[in-house]
CSV table of C-alpha atoms in Angstrom, one decimal:
chain,number,residue,atom,x,y,z
N,1,UNK,CA,121.4,69.2,74.0
N,2,UNK,CA,121.1,67.7,77.5
N,3,UNK,CA,124.2,66.0,78.8
N,4,UNK,CA,123.6,62.3,78.7
N,5,UNK,CA,124.9,61.7,82.5
N,6,UNK,CA,122.0,63.9,83.4
N,7,UNK,CA,119.2,61.9,81.5
N,8,UNK,CA,119.2,58.7,83.4
N,9,UNK,CA,118.6,57.7,87.2
N,10,UNK,CA,119.2,54.4,88.7
N,11,UNK,CA,116.4,52.4,90.6
N,12,UNK,CA,116.5,50.3,93.1
N,13,UNK,CA,118.5,47.1,92.8
N,14,UNK,CA,116.6,43.9,93.3
N,15,UNK,CA,117.5,40.6,94.8
N,16,UNK,CA,119.1,39.3,91.6
N,17,UNK,CA,121.4,42.4,91.4
N,18,UNK,CA,119.5,44.2,88.5
N,19,UNK,CA,119.5,47.8,88.9
N,20,UNK,CA,116.6,49.6,86.7
N,21,UNK,CA,117.8,52.6,84.5
N,22,UNK,CA,114.9,55.4,84.2
N,23,UNK,CA,115.4,57.6,81.0
N,24,UNK,CA,114.6,61.4,80.8
N,25,UNK,CA,112.1,61.1,83.9
N,26,UNK,CA,109.9,58.1,82.8
N,27,UNK,CA,108.3,56.0,85.6
N,28,UNK,CA,109.0,52.8,83.9
N,29,UNK,CA,112.7,51.8,83.6
N,30,UNK,CA,114.0,51.6,79.7
N,31,UNK,CA,116.2,48.5,80.9
N,32,UNK,CA,118.5,47.3,83.4
N,33,UNK,CA,122.3,47.2,84.5
N,34,UNK,CA,123.9,44.3,86.1
N,35,UNK,CA,127.5,43.2,87.1
N,36,UNK,CA,128.3,39.8,86.1
N,37,UNK,CA,131.7,38.2,87.1
N,38,UNK,CA,135.2,40.0,87.3
N,39,UNK,CA,135.9,40.4,83.5
N,40,UNK,CA,137.1,43.6,82.1
N,41,UNK,CA,133.6,44.3,80.8
N,42,UNK,CA,131.5,42.9,83.8
N,43,UNK,CA,128.5,45.5,83.6
N,44,UNK,CA,125.8,44.0,81.6
N,45,UNK,CA,123.2,46.5,79.7
N,46,UNK,CA,119.6,44.9,78.8
N,47,UNK,CA,116.8,47.0,77.4
N,48,UNK,CA,113.2,45.9,78.0
N,49,UNK,CA,112.8,44.8,74.4
N,50,UNK,CA,116.0,42.8,74.7
N,51,UNK,CA,117.1,39.5,75.7
N,52,UNK,CA,120.6,39.4,75.3
N,53,UNK,CA,122.2,43.1,75.8
N,54,UNK,CA,125.7,44.0,75.6
N,55,UNK,CA,128.7,44.2,78.2
N,56,UNK,CA,130.6,47.1,79.2
N,57,UNK,CA,133.6,48.1,81.3
N,58,UNK,CA,131.7,50.6,84.0
N,59,UNK,CA,128.4,50.9,85.1
N,60,UNK,CA,127.9,54.3,83.7
N,61,UNK,CA,129.0,53.3,80.3
N,62,UNK,CA,126.3,50.4,80.7
N,63,UNK,CA,123.6,52.9,81.6
N,64,UNK,CA,124.6,55.3,78.6
N,65,UNK,CA,124.1,52.5,76.2
N,66,UNK,CA,120.4,52.2,77.4
N,67,UNK,CA,120.1,56.0,76.9
N,68,UNK,CA,121.3,55.6,73.3
N,69,UNK,CA,119.2,52.7,72.7
N,70,UNK,CA,116.1,54.9,73.9
N,71,UNK,CA,116.9,57.7,71.3
N,72,UNK,CA,117.1,55.0,68.5
N,73,UNK,CA,114.0,53.9,69.4
N,74,UNK,CA,112.6,57.2,69.5
N,75,UNK,CA,114.2,58.3,66.0
N,76,UNK,CA,113.0,54.9,64.5
N,77,UNK,CA,109.4,55.8,65.6
N,78,UNK,CA,109.5,59.3,64.3
N,79,UNK,CA,110.9,58.1,60.9
N,80,UNK,CA,108.1,55.4,60.8
N,81,UNK,CA,105.6,58.4,61.7
N,82,UNK,CA,106.9,60.5,59.1
N,83,UNK,CA,106.9,57.7,56.4
N,84,UNK,CA,103.1,57.0,57.4
N,85,UNK,CA,102.2,60.8,57.1
N,86,UNK,CA,103.6,60.5,53.6
N,87,UNK,CA,100.8,58.6,52.7
N,88,UNK,CA,98.3,61.5,52.9
N,89,UNK,CA,100.7,64.3,52.3
N,90,UNK,CA,101.1,64.9,48.2
N,91,UNK,CA,103.8,66.9,46.9
N,92,UNK,CA,102.9,70.8,46.8
N,93,UNK,CA,100.6,71.6,43.7
N,94,UNK,CA,99.4,68.0,43.4
N,95,UNK,CA,96.3,65.8,45.0
N,96,UNK,CA,96.2,62.0,45.6
N,97,UNK,CA,93.4,60.1,43.8
N,98,UNK,CA,92.7,56.5,43.8
N,99,UNK,CA,92.8,54.2,41.4
N,100,UNK,CA,89.2,53.8,41.3
N,101,UNK,CA,88.8,57.5,40.8
N,102,UNK,CA,91.0,57.6,37.9
N,103,UNK,CA,89.3,54.7,36.3
N,104,UNK,CA,85.6,56.3,36.9
N,105,UNK,CA,86.7,59.9,35.9
N,106,UNK,CA,89.0,58.8,33.2
N,107,UNK,CA,92.2,60.7,34.4
N,108,UNK,CA,94.5,60.6,31.2
N,109,UNK,CA,97.7,62.1,33.0
N,110,UNK,CA,99.0,61.0,36.5
N,111,UNK,CA,102.1,60.3,38.4
N,112,UNK,CA,102.0,57.1,39.5
N,113,UNK,CA,104.1,56.1,42.8
N,114,UNK,CA,107.1,54.3,41.4
N,115,UNK,CA,108.9,53.2,44.7
N,116,UNK,CA,106.5,51.9,47.7
N,117,UNK,CA,108.4,50.4,50.3
N,118,UNK,CA,107.1,49.2,53.6
N,119,UNK,CA,106.3,51.8,56.4
N,120,UNK,CA,108.1,49.3,58.8
N,121,UNK,CA,109.5,46.1,58.9
N,122,UNK,CA,106.5,43.5,59.8
N,123,UNK,CA,103.9,45.9,58.7
N,124,UNK,CA,102.2,45.6,55.3
N,125,UNK,CA,101.5,49.3,54.7
N,126,UNK,CA,103.5,51.0,52.0
N,127,UNK,CA,104.5,54.5,51.4
N,128,UNK,CA,105.2,56.7,48.4
N,129,UNK,CA,108.7,57.1,48.2
N,130,UNK,CA,109.0,58.5,44.5
N,131,UNK,CA,106.5,59.3,42.1
N,132,UNK,CA,106.9,59.2,38.2
N,133,UNK,CA,108.9,62.4,37.3
N,134,UNK,CA,106.2,63.8,34.5
N,135,UNK,CA,102.8,62.4,34.2
N,136,UNK,CA,102.2,59.2,32.6
N,137,UNK,CA,99.3,59.2,29.4
N,138,UNK,CA,97.3,56.3,30.7
N,139,UNK,CA,95.8,54.0,28.3
N,140,UNK,CA,94.6,50.9,30.6
N,141,UNK,CA,94.0,50.1,34.0
N,142,UNK,CA,93.6,46.3,35.0
N,143,UNK,CA,92.5,44.9,38.3
N,144,UNK,CA,93.7,41.0,38.8
N,145,UNK,CA,92.0,38.6,41.0
N,146,UNK,CA,95.0,38.3,43.2
N,147,UNK,CA,94.4,42.3,44.1
N,148,UNK,CA,97.3,43.6,41.9
N,149,UNK,CA,96.6,46.4,39.5
N,150,UNK,CA,98.4,46.8,36.4
N,151,UNK,CA,98.5,50.2,34.5
N,152,UNK,CA,99.6,51.0,30.9
N,153,UNK,CA,100.4,53.9,29.1
N,154,UNK,CA,102.9,55.9,27.2
N,155,UNK,CA,106.1,58.1,29.0
N,156,UNK,CA,106.6,61.7,27.3
N,157,UNK,CA,109.3,61.2,25.3
N,158,UNK,CA,109.7,57.4,25.6
N,159,UNK,CA,108.9,55.2,22.6
N,160,UNK,CA,108.6,51.8,24.7
N,161,UNK,CA,105.2,51.2,26.4
N,162,UNK,CA,104.8,52.1,30.1
N,163,UNK,CA,103.9,49.1,32.3
N,164,UNK,CA,103.7,49.1,36.2
N,165,UNK,CA,102.6,46.1,38.2
N,166,UNK,CA,101.5,47.2,41.8
N,167,UNK,CA,100.8,44.7,44.7
N,168,UNK,CA,97.6,45.8,46.4
N,169,UNK,CA,99.2,48.1,49.3
N,170,UNK,CA,101.0,49.7,46.4
N,171,UNK,CA,98.0,50.2,44.4
N,172,UNK,CA,96.2,51.5,47.7
N,173,UNK,CA,98.5,54.6,47.7
N,174,UNK,CA,96.9,56.1,44.4
N,175,UNK,CA,98.4,58.4,42.1
N,176,UNK,CA,99.1,62.3,41.8
N,177,UNK,CA,96.9,64.5,39.6
N,178,UNK,CA,97.4,68.5,39.8
N,179,UNK,CA,95.6,70.3,42.4
N,180,UNK,CA,93.7,72.4,39.4
N,181,UNK,CA,92.8,69.0,37.4
N,182,UNK,CA,89.5,69.3,35.7
N,183,UNK,CA,86.6,67.0,36.4
N,184,UNK,CA,84.1,66.0,33.9
N,185,UNK,CA,80.7,67.4,34.7
N,186,UNK,CA,78.5,66.1,32.2
N,187,UNK,CA,76.7,67.4,29.1
N,188,UNK,CA,75.2,70.9,29.0
N,189,UNK,CA,75.3,74.3,27.6
N,190,UNK,CA,78.9,76.1,27.8
N,191,UNK,CA,78.8,79.7,29.5
N,192,UNK,CA,81.7,80.7,27.2
N,193,UNK,CA,80.9,79.6,23.9
N,194,UNK,CA,77.2,78.6,24.3
N,195,UNK,CA,77.3,75.2,22.7
N,196,UNK,CA,75.7,72.3,24.0
N,197,UNK,CA,78.7,69.9,24.6
N,198,UNK,CA,80.6,67.9,27.3
N,199,UNK,CA,81.3,70.4,30.1
N,200,UNK,CA,84.3,70.4,32.7
N,201,UNK,CA,84.9,71.9,36.0
N,202,UNK,CA,88.2,73.5,36.9
N,203,UNK,CA,88.1,75.2,40.2
N,204,UNK,CA,84.9,77.0,40.2
N,205,UNK,CA,84.6,77.6,36.5
N,206,UNK,CA,82.3,75.1,34.4
N,207,UNK,CA,83.2,75.3,30.9
N,208,UNK,CA,83.4,73.0,27.7
N,209,UNK,CA,86.6,71.2,26.8
N,210,UNK,CA,88.4,73.8,24.7
N,211,UNK,CA,87.9,76.4,27.2
N,212,UNK,CA,88.7,74.2,30.0
N,213,UNK,CA,91.9,73.1,28.4
N,214,UNK,CA,92.8,77.0,27.6
N,215,UNK,CA,92.5,78.0,31.2
N,216,UNK,CA,94.6,75.1,32.4
N,217,UNK,CA,97.2,75.4,29.7
N,218,UNK,CA,97.0,71.6,28.6
N,219,UNK,CA,96.0,69.9,25.4
N,220,UNK,CA,92.2,69.2,25.0
N,221,UNK,CA,93.2,65.4,24.9
N,222,UNK,CA,94.7,65.6,28.6
N,223,UNK,CA,91.2,66.2,29.9
N,224,UNK,CA,89.7,63.2,31.7
N,225,UNK,CA,87.0,61.0,29.8
N,226,UNK,CA,84.9,59.0,32.2
N,227,UNK,CA,84.4,55.3,30.8
N,228,UNK,CA,81.1,55.2,28.6
N,229,UNK,CA,80.3,51.7,30.1
N,230,UNK,CA,76.6,52.0,29.9
N,231,UNK,CA,75.9,50.0,33.0
N,232,UNK,CA,74.4,51.3,36.3
N,233,UNK,CA,76.8,49.0,38.5
N,234,UNK,CA,80.3,50.1,39.1
N,235,UNK,CA,81.3,46.2,38.8
N,236,UNK,CA,84.5,45.2,41.0
N,237,UNK,CA,86.7,41.9,41.0
N,238,UNK,CA,85.0,39.6,43.4
N,239,UNK,CA,81.4,40.7,42.4
N,240,UNK,CA,78.9,38.2,41.5
N,241,UNK,CA,76.9,38.9,38.1
N,242,UNK,CA,74.6,37.8,35.9
N,243,UNK,CA,75.2,37.4,31.9
N,244,UNK,CA,72.6,38.6,29.6
N,245,UNK,CA,73.9,37.0,26.6
N,246,UNK,CA,74.5,33.3,25.2
N,247,UNK,CA,77.2,31.0,25.8
N,248,UNK,CA,78.2,27.4,24.0
N,249,UNK,CA,77.4,24.6,26.2
N,250,UNK,CA,80.7,24.0,28.0
N,251,UNK,CA,79.6,23.7,31.5
N,252,UNK,CA,79.0,27.6,31.7
N,253,UNK,CA,76.5,28.7,34.2
N,254,UNK,CA,74.3,31.8,34.2
N,255,UNK,CA,76.1,33.4,37.0
N,256,UNK,CA,79.7,33.8,37.9
N,257,UNK,CA,82.2,35.6,40.0
N,258,UNK,CA,84.2,38.7,38.2
N,259,UNK,CA,87.9,37.7,38.5
N,260,UNK,CA,89.4,40.7,36.3
N,261,UNK,CA,88.2,44.0,35.1
N,262,UNK,CA,89.7,46.5,32.5
N,263,UNK,CA,89.1,50.0,32.0
N,264,UNK,CA,90.3,51.5,28.6
N,265,UNK,CA,91.1,55.2,29.4
N,266,UNK,CA,91.6,56.1,25.8
N,267,UNK,CA,88.6,54.3,24.3
N,268,UNK,CA,86.3,55.1,27.4
N,269,UNK,CA,85.2,51.3,27.8
N,270,UNK,CA,85.0,48.9,30.4
N,271,UNK,CA,85.5,45.0,30.1
N,272,UNK,CA,84.9,42.2,32.8
N,273,UNK,CA,86.3,38.7,33.0
N,274,UNK,CA,84.1,36.2,34.7
N,275,UNK,CA,84.1,32.8,36.0
N,276,UNK,CA,80.9,31.0,35.1
N,277,UNK,CA,82.1,27.6,36.1
N,278,UNK,CA,82.9,26.4,32.7
N,279,UNK,CA,86.3,25.5,31.1
N,280,UNK,CA,87.4,29.3,31.2
N,281,UNK,CA,86.5,32.4,32.0
N,282,UNK,CA,84.3,34.7,29.6
N,283,UNK,CA,85.1,38.3,28.9
N,284,UNK,CA,82.5,40.6,27.9
N,285,UNK,CA,81.7,44.4,28.0
N,286,UNK,CA,80.2,45.3,31.6
N,287,UNK,CA,77.2,46.3,30.1
N,288,UNK,CA,76.3,42.6,29.3
N,289,UNK,CA,76.1,41.9,33.0
N,290,UNK,CA,73.4,42.3,35.2
N,291,UNK,CA,73.1,42.3,39.3
N,292,UNK,CA,71.9,39.2,40.9
N,293,UNK,CA,68.4,39.0,42.5
N,294,UNK,CA,68.6,40.6,46.2
N,295,UNK,CA,68.7,37.7,48.3
N,296,UNK,CA,66.4,37.5,51.5
N,297,UNK,CA,69.4,36.9,53.5
N,298,UNK,CA,69.9,34.2,56.4
N,299,UNK,CA,67.4,33.6,59.1
N,300,UNK,CA,68.4,34.2,62.8
N,301,UNK,CA,66.7,32.5,65.8
N,302,UNK,CA,65.6,34.8,68.4
N,303,UNK,CA,64.1,32.1,70.9
N,304,UNK,CA,60.5,31.3,71.2
N,305,UNK,CA,57.4,33.0,72.3
N,306,UNK,CA,55.5,32.1,75.5
N,307,UNK,CA,53.9,29.0,73.5
N,308,UNK,CA,57.3,27.5,72.5
N,309,UNK,CA,57.1,28.6,68.8
N,310,UNK,CA,60.3,29.5,67.4
N,311,UNK,CA,61.0,33.2,66.5
N,312,UNK,CA,62.7,34.0,63.3
N,313,UNK,CA,64.2,37.2,61.8
N,314,UNK,CA,65.8,37.9,58.4
N,315,UNK,CA,67.8,41.1,57.6
N,316,UNK,CA,65.9,44.1,57.8
N,317,UNK,CA,64.6,45.0,53.9
N,318,UNK,CA,66.2,48.4,52.7
N,319,UNK,CA,64.6,51.4,50.9
N,320,UNK,CA,62.1,51.8,49.5
N,321,UNK,CA,60.6,49.0,51.7
N,322,UNK,CA,61.8,50.3,55.0
N,323,UNK,CA,63.8,53.6,56.1
N,324,UNK,CA,67.1,53.3,57.3
N,325,UNK,CA,67.5,52.6,61.1
N,326,UNK,CA,68.3,55.8,62.9
N,327,UNK,CA,72.2,56.3,63.7
N,328,UNK,CA,73.8,54.4,66.2
N,329,UNK,CA,71.3,51.6,65.9
N,330,UNK,CA,72.8,47.9,64.9
N,331,UNK,CA,70.4,45.3,63.7
N,332,UNK,CA,72.8,42.9,65.0
N,333,UNK,CA,71.6,44.0,68.6
N,334,UNK,CA,68.3,43.2,68.1
N,335,UNK,CA,66.2,41.0,70.3
N,336,UNK,CA,62.6,39.6,70.8
N,337,UNK,CA,61.0,40.1,74.0
N,338,UNK,CA,57.4,40.0,75.1
N,339,UNK,CA,55.5,43.4,74.8
N,340,UNK,CA,55.2,44.0,78.6
N,341,UNK,CA,59.3,44.0,78.9
N,342,UNK,CA,59.5,46.7,76.5
N,343,UNK,CA,61.1,49.6,78.2
N,344,UNK,CA,61.1,53.3,77.6
N,345,UNK,CA,63.8,54.4,74.8
N,346,UNK,CA,63.8,51.0,73.0
N,347,UNK,CA,63.5,50.9,69.6
N,348,UNK,CA,60.6,48.8,68.1
N,349,UNK,CA,61.5,47.1,64.8
N,350,UNK,CA,58.9,44.5,64.0
N,351,UNK,CA,56.0,42.3,65.3
N,352,UNK,CA,55.8,38.6,64.4
N,353,UNK,CA,53.5,36.8,61.9
N,354,UNK,CA,51.5,33.9,62.9
N,355,UNK,CA,53.1,30.6,61.6
N,356,UNK,CA,52.3,29.6,58.3
N,357,UNK,CA,51.7,26.4,56.6
N,358,UNK,CA,55.1,25.0,55.8
N,359,UNK,CA,57.0,27.1,58.1
N,360,UNK,CA,57.3,24.2,60.7
N,361,UNK,CA,55.5,26.3,63.2
N,362,UNK,CA,57.9,29.1,63.3
N,363,UNK,CA,57.1,32.9,63.5
N,364,UNK,CA,58.9,35.3,61.6
N,365,UNK,CA,59.6,38.9,62.1
N,366,UNK,CA,57.6,41.2,59.9
N,367,UNK,CA,59.6,44.7,60.0
N,368,UNK,CA,57.6,47.9,60.2
N,369,UNK,CA,58.6,50.3,57.4
N,370,UNK,CA,59.6,53.0,59.9
N,371,UNK,CA,61.2,51.7,63.5
N,372,UNK,CA,60.0,53.8,66.3
N,373,UNK,CA,60.8,54.5,69.8
N,374,UNK,CA,58.6,52.9,72.9
N,375,UNK,CA,57.0,55.1,75.0
N,376,UNK,CA,55.2,52.9,77.3
N,377,UNK,CA,52.1,54.6,78.8
N,378,UNK,CA,48.6,54.0,80.3
N,379,UNK,CA,45.7,54.0,77.7
N,380,UNK,CA,44.0,57.3,76.9
N,381,UNK,CA,40.7,55.7,77.0
N,382,UNK,CA,39.4,57.4,73.9
N,383,UNK,CA,41.0,56.1,71.0
N,384,UNK,CA,39.5,53.4,68.8
N,385,UNK,CA,42.4,50.8,70.0
N,386,UNK,CA,41.0,51.6,73.6
N,387,UNK,CA,37.3,51.4,72.5
N,388,UNK,CA,38.1,47.8,71.0
N,389,UNK,CA,39.6,46.6,74.0
N,390,UNK,CA,37.1,48.1,76.5
N,391,UNK,CA,34.8,45.1,76.6
N,392,UNK,CA,37.7,42.8,77.9
N,393,UNK,CA,37.1,42.4,81.6
N,394,UNK,CA,41.0,41.5,82.1
N,395,UNK,CA,42.0,44.3,79.8
N,396,UNK,CA,44.7,45.5,82.4
N,397,UNK,CA,46.3,42.1,82.2
N,398,UNK,CA,45.8,41.2,78.6
N,399,UNK,CA,47.1,44.4,77.2
N,400,UNK,CA,49.9,46.8,77.3
N,401,UNK,CA,50.7,50.3,75.4
N,402,UNK,CA,53.9,50.8,74.0
N,403,UNK,CA,53.2,54.4,72.5
N,404,UNK,CA,50.8,57.2,72.1
N,405,UNK,CA,50.3,59.9,69.6
N,406,UNK,CA,47.5,61.7,68.0
N,407,UNK,CA,46.5,58.8,65.8
N,408,UNK,CA,46.0,57.0,69.1
N,409,UNK,CA,47.4,54.2,71.3
N,410,UNK,CA,49.8,51.5,70.2
N,411,UNK,CA,48.2,48.7,71.8
N,412,UNK,CA,49.7,45.2,72.1
N,413,UNK,CA,48.8,41.9,73.9
N,414,UNK,CA,50.9,41.5,76.9
N,415,UNK,CA,52.9,38.5,76.0
N,416,UNK,CA,53.1,39.3,72.3
N,417,UNK,CA,56.8,39.0,71.1
N,418,UNK,CA,58.1,42.4,69.6
N,419,UNK,CA,61.7,42.9,68.0
N,420,UNK,CA,63.4,45.6,69.4
N,421,UNK,CA,66.9,47.2,70.1
N,422,UNK,CA,67.4,48.1,73.7
N,423,UNK,CA,67.8,51.8,74.7
N,424,UNK,CA,71.0,50.1,76.4
N,425,UNK,CA,72.4,49.3,72.9
N,426,UNK,CA,71.6,52.5,71.2
N,427,UNK,CA,74.4,54.8,70.7
N,428,UNK,CA,73.6,58.3,71.7
């Protein structure tokens, strides 16, 4: 270990009598020392992160105090980094799973995080400081409107119920399951017993429940059992849903917001509590809920065309109407420009339909099923598009070609608005 006297050097004293102290060869000082008065401890040491500092009898003692302060800061940073690393470093033989995966897969035996202190003061992240000593047999996972999660079950050898309330940061840490935990893989024919039954995958082996449990050395009822919720949607707190059942007339609307979900691990069922705007929230099986019809989305105003007509655009439709945009393309960067302003490499998204009755004279973007890259070129003179424009005396002034291929030229009126993402805004 280096002698503390060799770890610091003094800088040049300024006009106010402050002498910078550089620690371990750092270019920036870690603090400064200054002599104040003629007391028994006239030397004052102040770190760069401090406002008051401490007093010392001798100058070197003040400087050494700054070195120790740097060491304390370093040790604290290392400790914080260690605690943060523990968020993703499970004990040997175990793996982390999220609570949503516990619900989806129906894991019955898990080790919850029992102590989850803050990683550091002033932060909101937590780290796992202690886990349940032995796996807890789960019966229920409930998610509340405030983001908290309540799990319940039984501890081995205990008669009283096991209940744990976790705040959102605590719940985000998930739980532990064994590295070789089985995963439900659906129904099929077991390669070992040749029965048509539920199959589980443990490592690389696919087998029925009895064979898998024997391989893992656990009871059959310890294997996961996914929730049989009979719904194509995995409903979460905060989702909007439509009920498919009738309710007494107490001011309840047809649609509402989910404020609580409960997954019964043992019974393999899911329930949701929905606020329909009435006197009370209504609980039902998630299979009784339906998604809302997809909204068209808000209109964006993109300026006007050369005639002063407003140009509008809604969010681009998703599959099957339109293919996804290429990687690096963000629809938020889309702008409307006249066709003659389109440049090499721009991504062409849509043209603009003419104003319709009742649309207040506005033109809305009509998205192409497949966005394509602009390759401006001269007319080929042979395709159908070129023959159609051949009779125009001012052809060169009225038309531009934004791309060409084996199907012909992509011909546009020169001032026709085009919705594009410029090449400069595309990530390569």
